[in-house]
Amino acid sequence: QKEVEQDPGPLSVPEGAIVSLNCTYSNSAFQYFMWYRQYSRKGPELLMYTYSSGNKEDGRFTAQVDKSSKYISLFIRDSQPSDSATYLCAMSVPGNQFYFGTGTSLTVIP
Amino acid sequence: GAVVSQHPSRVICKSGTSVKIECRSLDFQATTMFWYRQFPKQSLMLMATSNEGSKATYEQGVEKDKFLINHASLTLSTLTVTSAHPEDSSFYICSARDPLAGGIADTQYFGPGTRLTVL
C-alpha cells in the first residue's frame, strides 16, 4: 500500500465551479499536510499548509485535514482557468521524509 | 514564501558529457535539500536527500556514481549528471527544506526545475 494515494484525474470543470481534490494516507504519524500547485514545465509551488487536523482558508482555497479518516482535501471556489494545473498533496512526519501524492491534473474550462 | 532558484533552466548536451545543475535557497538556510526527477505527466520521484556537510542519501535504484550530489553550503546544492545518456533526459527539480520559513514549520520549497535533454 502506498503511503499517499491521490486520484490522478484528469479533472475538467467549467469556470466558476467548486473543485474538490483529495488524498488519503496510511501513516497516522503524519502531522504536516501540504498542497502544491504545479504548472506545466515548472516546479511545484506551495499553495496551502496545515498542521494536524482542521481547516485552513486562504482566499478561494480551503484545505481540510481529517486525521481520524486519514483524508485530506483541497477545495477551490469560483475556479478560474488560471487554476488549471496539477495539484500535489504532500505530508510528513516532522523532521522526516516527505511523501507526495501522484498529483491530480485539473483543467478549468472558460 | 521562501525562494529557491535553479540553474540552468534548460540544458541540451551530447551523450557522454557531464551536466551540473545548481540549486540555491535565496532567502533562507537549507540544511536539507532534495533532488527529484519528473517524467512527463508523472509525479515527483525522489532521487536523493542532501544534507549540508555530509554525503547525500540516495533512494533505491538511483546510481550515486552517476548522479553526484554536493551540498557544500547551507544555500547551495549541486547535482551533476555524469556521462549523460538519452535516457537521462528528464525534468530535474530541487527543493529545500526550511524548518522555520515564514513561521511555517517544516516544509519544502521547490526550484523552477531544469529540463535536461541528452542527444
CSV table of N, CA, C and O in Angstrom, one decimal, chain B residues 15 34 42 44 74 84 104 118:
chain,number,residue,atom,x,y,z
B,15,SER,N,25.6,13.1,-25.7
B,15,SER,CA,25.7,11.9,-25.0
B,15,SER,C,27.2,11.7,-24.5
B,15,SER,O,28.1,12.0,-25.3
B,34,PHE,N,16.6,18.4,-1.5
B,34,PHE,CA,16.2,17.2,-2.1
B,34,PHE,C,16.3,17.4,-3.6
B,34,PHE,O,16.1,18.5,-4.2
B,42,GLN,N,3.9,12.6,-14.9
B,42,GLN,CA,4.1,11.8,-13.8
B,42,GLN,C,4.5,12.6,-12.6
B,42,GLN,O,4.8,13.8,-12.7
B,44,LEU,N,6.5,13.4,-8.9
B,44,LEU,CA,7.9,13.6,-8.5
B,44,LEU,C,8.5,12.3,-8.0
B,44,LEU,O,7.8,11.5,-7.3
B,74,LEU,N,25.0,26.0,3.2
B,74,LEU,CA,23.6,26.0,3.6
B,74,LEU,C,22.7,26.6,2.6
B,74,LEU,O,21.5,26.5,2.7
B,84,ALA,N,26.2,11.6,-19.3
B,84,ALA,CA,24.8,11.6,-19.6
B,84,ALA,C,24.4,10.8,-20.8
B,84,ALA,O,25.2,10.8,-21.8
B,104,ILE,N,6.1,28.9,9.1
B,104,ILE,CA,5.6,27.6,8.7
B,104,ILE,C,6.7,26.6,9.1
B,104,ILE,O,7.8,26.6,8.5
B,118,VAL,N,19.4,15.0,-23.5
B,118,VAL,CA,20.7,14.5,-23.9
B,118,VAL,C,20.5,13.9,-25.3
B,118,VAL,O,19.6,13.0,-25.5
